[in-house]
Amino acid sequence: MLAGAINLLAALLLGIVLSNTPAGDFFARRAVVMLRIGAPDTLWRGPIPMLMGIAGRFVYVLPVALLAVALCEPAFGNSPGKAMLGLANDAEGDRADSRARRWIRTIVRAAPWWGLTVALLTGSWVLALLSALVSLALLGIAAFAFPTSGSSRT
């Protein structure tokens, strides 16, 4: 749990750094296109875009930062939080099936961040909505298909 909190903190810090780069400007411009902020026939009028504007570009680069931190575990074998705490990922180490499992687990866990990042890149709110629905479905399937070790099947 502490490793997860460290990962979240790392993603927040990365988001702050990215928001002050050209990447922050790029994703903010893509969000305006995707959400049609300021268009007369959109929901994104009034206080919601104003509140998002207060947070600035950080809001729009946060999915990218969360995705980058999530990809550390399958790419490097450990997440930043586990590395800082000295926790081993698993006893199997670098075996190919262990790496494949880490990638699959990361794809399922990070589905919302994959989808929102791609939606921002393409400027498609439909893709953002589909990503949210698919990620909820993936997480639901994973919860039933891969129960925690403390539960038992009857």
PDB file of C-alpha atoms in Angstrom, residues 28-152:
ATOM      1  CA  ALA A  28      -4.078  21.209 -22.970  1.00  0.00           C
ATOM      2  CA  ARG A  29      -4.730  22.168 -26.614  1.00  0.00           C
ATOM      3  CA  ARG A  30      -5.832  18.599 -27.403  1.00  0.00           C
ATOM      4  CA  ALA A  31      -8.233  18.655 -24.432  1.00  0.00           C
ATOM      5  CA  VAL A  32      -9.853  21.849 -25.724  1.00  0.00           C
ATOM      6  CA  VAL A  33     -10.419  20.087 -29.060  1.00  0.00           C
ATOM      7  CA  MET A  34     -11.575  16.827 -27.473  1.00  0.00           C
ATOM      8  CA  LEU A  35     -13.972  18.387 -24.980  1.00  0.00           C
ATOM      9  CA  ARG A  36     -14.953  21.268 -27.297  1.00  0.00           C
ATOM     10  CA  ILE A  37     -14.363  23.658 -24.407  1.00  0.00           C
ATOM     11  CA  GLY A  38     -16.040  26.981 -25.057  1.00  0.00           C
ATOM     12  CA  ALA A  39     -18.273  25.749 -27.895  1.00  0.00           C
ATOM     13  CA  PRO A  40     -21.872  26.969 -27.497  1.00  0.00           C
ATOM     14  CA  ASP A  41     -23.430  23.485 -27.701  1.00  0.00           C
ATOM     15  CA  THR A  42     -21.168  21.701 -25.230  1.00  0.00           C
ATOM     16  CA  LEU A  43     -21.477  20.696 -21.606  1.00  0.00           C
ATOM     17  CA  TRP A  44     -18.037  22.190 -20.945  1.00  0.00           C
ATOM     18  CA  ARG A  45     -19.200  25.708 -20.122  1.00  0.00           C
ATOM     19  CA  GLY A  46     -19.383  27.557 -16.876  1.00  0.00           C
ATOM     20  CA  PRO A  47     -17.656  26.410 -13.700  1.00  0.00           C
ATOM     21  CA  ILE A  48     -16.277  23.016 -14.822  1.00  0.00           C
ATOM     22  CA  PRO A  49     -13.790  24.303 -17.418  1.00  0.00           C
ATOM     23  CA  MET A  50     -12.999  27.221 -15.133  1.00  0.00           C
ATOM     24  CA  LEU A  51     -12.048  24.819 -12.309  1.00  0.00           C
ATOM     25  CA  MET A  52     -10.020  22.688 -14.721  1.00  0.00           C
ATOM     26  CA  GLY A  53      -8.326  25.862 -15.973  1.00  0.00           C
ATOM     27  CA  ILE A  54      -7.322  26.753 -12.428  1.00  0.00           C
ATOM     28  CA  ALA A  55      -5.427  23.464 -12.166  1.00  0.00           C
ATOM     29  CA  GLY A  56      -3.879  24.325 -15.508  1.00  0.00           C
ATOM     30  CA  ARG A  57      -2.124  21.966 -17.836  1.00  0.00           C
ATOM     31  CA  PHE A  58      -1.501  19.561 -14.959  1.00  0.00           C
ATOM     32  CA  VAL A  59      -5.033  18.137 -15.342  1.00  0.00           C
ATOM     33  CA  TYR A  60      -4.361  17.197 -18.941  1.00  0.00           C
ATOM     34  CA  VAL A  61      -0.911  15.620 -18.499  1.00  0.00           C
ATOM     35  CA  LEU A  62      -1.897  13.623 -15.407  1.00  0.00           C
ATOM     36  CA  PRO A  63      -3.139  10.570 -17.405  1.00  0.00           C
ATOM     37  CA  VAL A  64       0.183  10.522 -19.274  1.00  0.00           C
ATOM     38  CA  ALA A  65       2.134  10.740 -16.006  1.00  0.00           C
ATOM     39  CA  LEU A  66       0.056   7.970 -14.396  1.00  0.00           C
ATOM     40  CA  LEU A  67       0.608   5.795 -17.463  1.00  0.00           C
ATOM     41  CA  ALA A  68       4.371   6.442 -17.439  1.00  0.00           C
ATOM     42  CA  VAL A  69       4.677   5.416 -13.786  1.00  0.00           C
ATOM     43  CA  ALA A  70       2.496   2.333 -14.346  1.00  0.00           C
ATOM     44  CA  LEU A  71       4.731   1.251 -17.237  1.00  0.00           C
ATOM     45  CA  CYS A  72       7.816   1.256 -15.004  1.00  0.00           C
ATOM     46  CA  GLU A  73       6.933  -2.092 -13.430  1.00  0.00           C
ATOM     47  CA  PRO A  74       6.741  -4.211 -16.599  1.00  0.00           C
ATOM     48  CA  ALA A  75       9.492  -2.269 -18.361  1.00  0.00           C
ATOM     49  CA  PHE A  76      12.061  -2.246 -15.545  1.00  0.00           C
ATOM     50  CA  GLY A  77      10.848  -5.042 -13.261  1.00  0.00           C
ATOM     51  CA  ASN A  78       9.756  -2.799 -10.386  1.00  0.00           C
ATOM     52  CA  SER A  79       7.606   0.232  -9.770  1.00  0.00           C
ATOM     53  CA  PRO A  80       9.198   3.351  -8.276  1.00  0.00           C
ATOM     54  CA  GLY A  81       7.460   2.666  -4.951  1.00  0.00           C
ATOM     55  CA  LYS A  82       8.671  -0.937  -4.731  1.00  0.00           C
ATOM     56  CA  ALA A  83      12.170   0.122  -5.730  1.00  0.00           C
ATOM     57  CA  MET A  84      12.300   2.828  -3.034  1.00  0.00           C
ATOM     58  CA  LEU A  85      11.076   0.391  -0.389  1.00  0.00           C
ATOM     59  CA  GLY A  86      13.435  -2.368  -1.545  1.00  0.00           C
ATOM     60  CA  LEU A  87      10.585  -4.761  -2.338  1.00  0.00           C
ATOM     61  CA  ALA A  88      11.157  -7.488  -4.901  1.00  0.00           C
ATOM     62  CA  ASN A  89       8.519  -7.826  -7.590  1.00  0.00           C
ATOM     63  CA  ASP A  90       8.426 -11.621  -7.430  1.00  0.00           C
ATOM     64  CA  ALA A  91      10.739 -14.584  -6.906  1.00  0.00           C
ATOM     65  CA  GLU A  92      10.583 -15.582 -10.577  1.00  0.00           C
ATOM     66  CA  GLY A  93      12.628 -12.555 -11.597  1.00  0.00           C
ATOM     67  CA  ASP A  94      13.296 -12.230 -15.294  1.00  0.00           C
ATOM     68  CA  ARG A  95      11.484 -15.309 -16.567  1.00  0.00           C
ATOM     69  CA  ALA A  96       9.569 -14.601 -19.771  1.00  0.00           C
ATOM     70  CA  ASP A  97       6.198 -15.697 -18.347  1.00  0.00           C
ATOM     71  CA  SER A  98       6.719 -13.445 -15.325  1.00  0.00           C
ATOM     72  CA  ARG A  99       7.425 -10.460 -17.592  1.00  0.00           C
ATOM     73  CA  ALA A 100       4.368 -11.299 -19.700  1.00  0.00           C
ATOM     74  CA  ARG A 101       2.211 -11.421 -16.565  1.00  0.00           C
ATOM     75  CA  ARG A 102       3.533  -8.028 -15.455  1.00  0.00           C
ATOM     76  CA  TRP A 103       2.651  -6.529 -18.860  1.00  0.00           C
ATOM     77  CA  ILE A 104      -0.850  -8.037 -18.810  1.00  0.00           C
ATOM     78  CA  ARG A 105      -1.432  -6.872 -15.233  1.00  0.00           C
ATOM     79  CA  THR A 106      -0.243  -3.367 -16.131  1.00  0.00           C
ATOM     80  CA  ILE A 107      -2.405  -3.199 -19.248  1.00  0.00           C
ATOM     81  CA  VAL A 108      -5.464  -4.101 -17.179  1.00  0.00           C
ATOM     82  CA  ARG A 109      -4.644  -1.799 -14.253  1.00  0.00           C
ATOM     83  CA  ALA A 110      -3.653   1.155 -16.426  1.00  0.00           C
ATOM     84  CA  ALA A 111      -6.513   0.823 -18.934  1.00  0.00           C
ATOM     85  CA  PRO A 112      -8.044   4.190 -17.992  1.00  0.00           C
ATOM     86  CA  TRP A 113      -4.705   5.959 -18.448  1.00  0.00           C
ATOM     87  CA  TRP A 114      -4.042   4.259 -21.803  1.00  0.00           C
ATOM     88  CA  GLY A 115      -7.483   5.258 -23.038  1.00  0.00           C
ATOM     89  CA  LEU A 116      -7.393   8.840 -21.797  1.00  0.00           C
ATOM     90  CA  THR A 117      -3.910   9.367 -23.213  1.00  0.00           C
ATOM     91  CA  VAL A 118      -4.939   8.061 -26.630  1.00  0.00           C
ATOM     92  CA  ALA A 119      -8.187  10.059 -26.468  1.00  0.00           C
ATOM     93  CA  LEU A 120      -6.247  13.245 -25.748  1.00  0.00           C
ATOM     94  CA  LEU A 121      -3.781  12.488 -28.545  1.00  0.00           C
ATOM     95  CA  THR A 122      -6.589  11.959 -31.050  1.00  0.00           C
ATOM     96  CA  GLY A 123      -8.910  14.639 -29.656  1.00  0.00           C
ATOM     97  CA  SER A 124     -11.850  12.232 -29.451  1.00  0.00           C
ATOM     98  CA  TRP A 125     -14.273  12.411 -26.518  1.00  0.00           C
ATOM     99  CA  VAL A 126     -15.978   9.265 -27.845  1.00  0.00           C
ATOM    100  CA  LEU A 127     -12.688   7.417 -27.410  1.00  0.00           C
ATOM    101  CA  ALA A 128     -12.393   8.815 -23.873  1.00  0.00           C
ATOM    102  CA  LEU A 129     -15.876   7.519 -23.032  1.00  0.00           C
ATOM    103  CA  LEU A 130     -15.164   4.129 -24.600  1.00  0.00           C
ATOM    104  CA  SER A 131     -11.898   3.937 -22.700  1.00  0.00           C
ATOM    105  CA  ALA A 132     -13.720   4.538 -19.417  1.00  0.00           C
ATOM    106  CA  LEU A 133     -16.266   1.823 -20.194  1.00  0.00           C
ATOM    107  CA  VAL A 134     -13.650  -0.685 -21.375  1.00  0.00           C
ATOM    108  CA  SER A 135     -11.459  -0.047 -18.347  1.00  0.00           C
ATOM    109  CA  LEU A 136     -14.404  -0.618 -15.995  1.00  0.00           C
ATOM    110  CA  ALA A 137     -15.188  -3.850 -17.818  1.00  0.00           C
ATOM    111  CA  LEU A 138     -11.540  -4.984 -17.692  1.00  0.00           C
ATOM    112  CA  LEU A 139     -11.260  -4.237 -13.995  1.00  0.00           C
ATOM    113  CA  GLY A 140     -14.524  -6.074 -13.311  1.00  0.00           C
ATOM    114  CA  ILE A 141     -13.420  -9.107 -15.319  1.00  0.00           C
ATOM    115  CA  ALA A 142     -10.019  -9.102 -13.622  1.00  0.00           C
ATOM    116  CA  ALA A 143     -11.623  -8.942 -10.185  1.00  0.00           C
ATOM    117  CA  PHE A 144     -13.640 -12.091 -10.885  1.00  0.00           C
ATOM    118  CA  ALA A 145     -11.091 -13.952 -13.010  1.00  0.00           C
ATOM    119  CA  PHE A 146      -8.139 -13.364 -10.702  1.00  0.00           C
ATOM    120  CA  PRO A 147      -9.409 -13.332  -7.118  1.00  0.00           C
ATOM    121  CA  THR A 148      -6.997 -12.318  -4.383  1.00  0.00           C
ATOM    122  CA  SER A 149      -5.010 -15.033  -2.660  1.00  0.00           C
ATOM    123  CA  GLY A 150      -7.081 -14.662   0.520  1.00  0.00           C
ATOM    124  CA  SER A 151     -10.306 -15.731  -1.163  1.00  0.00           C
ATOM    125  CA  SER A 152     -11.284 -19.293  -1.894  1.00  0.00           C
TER     126      SER A 152
END
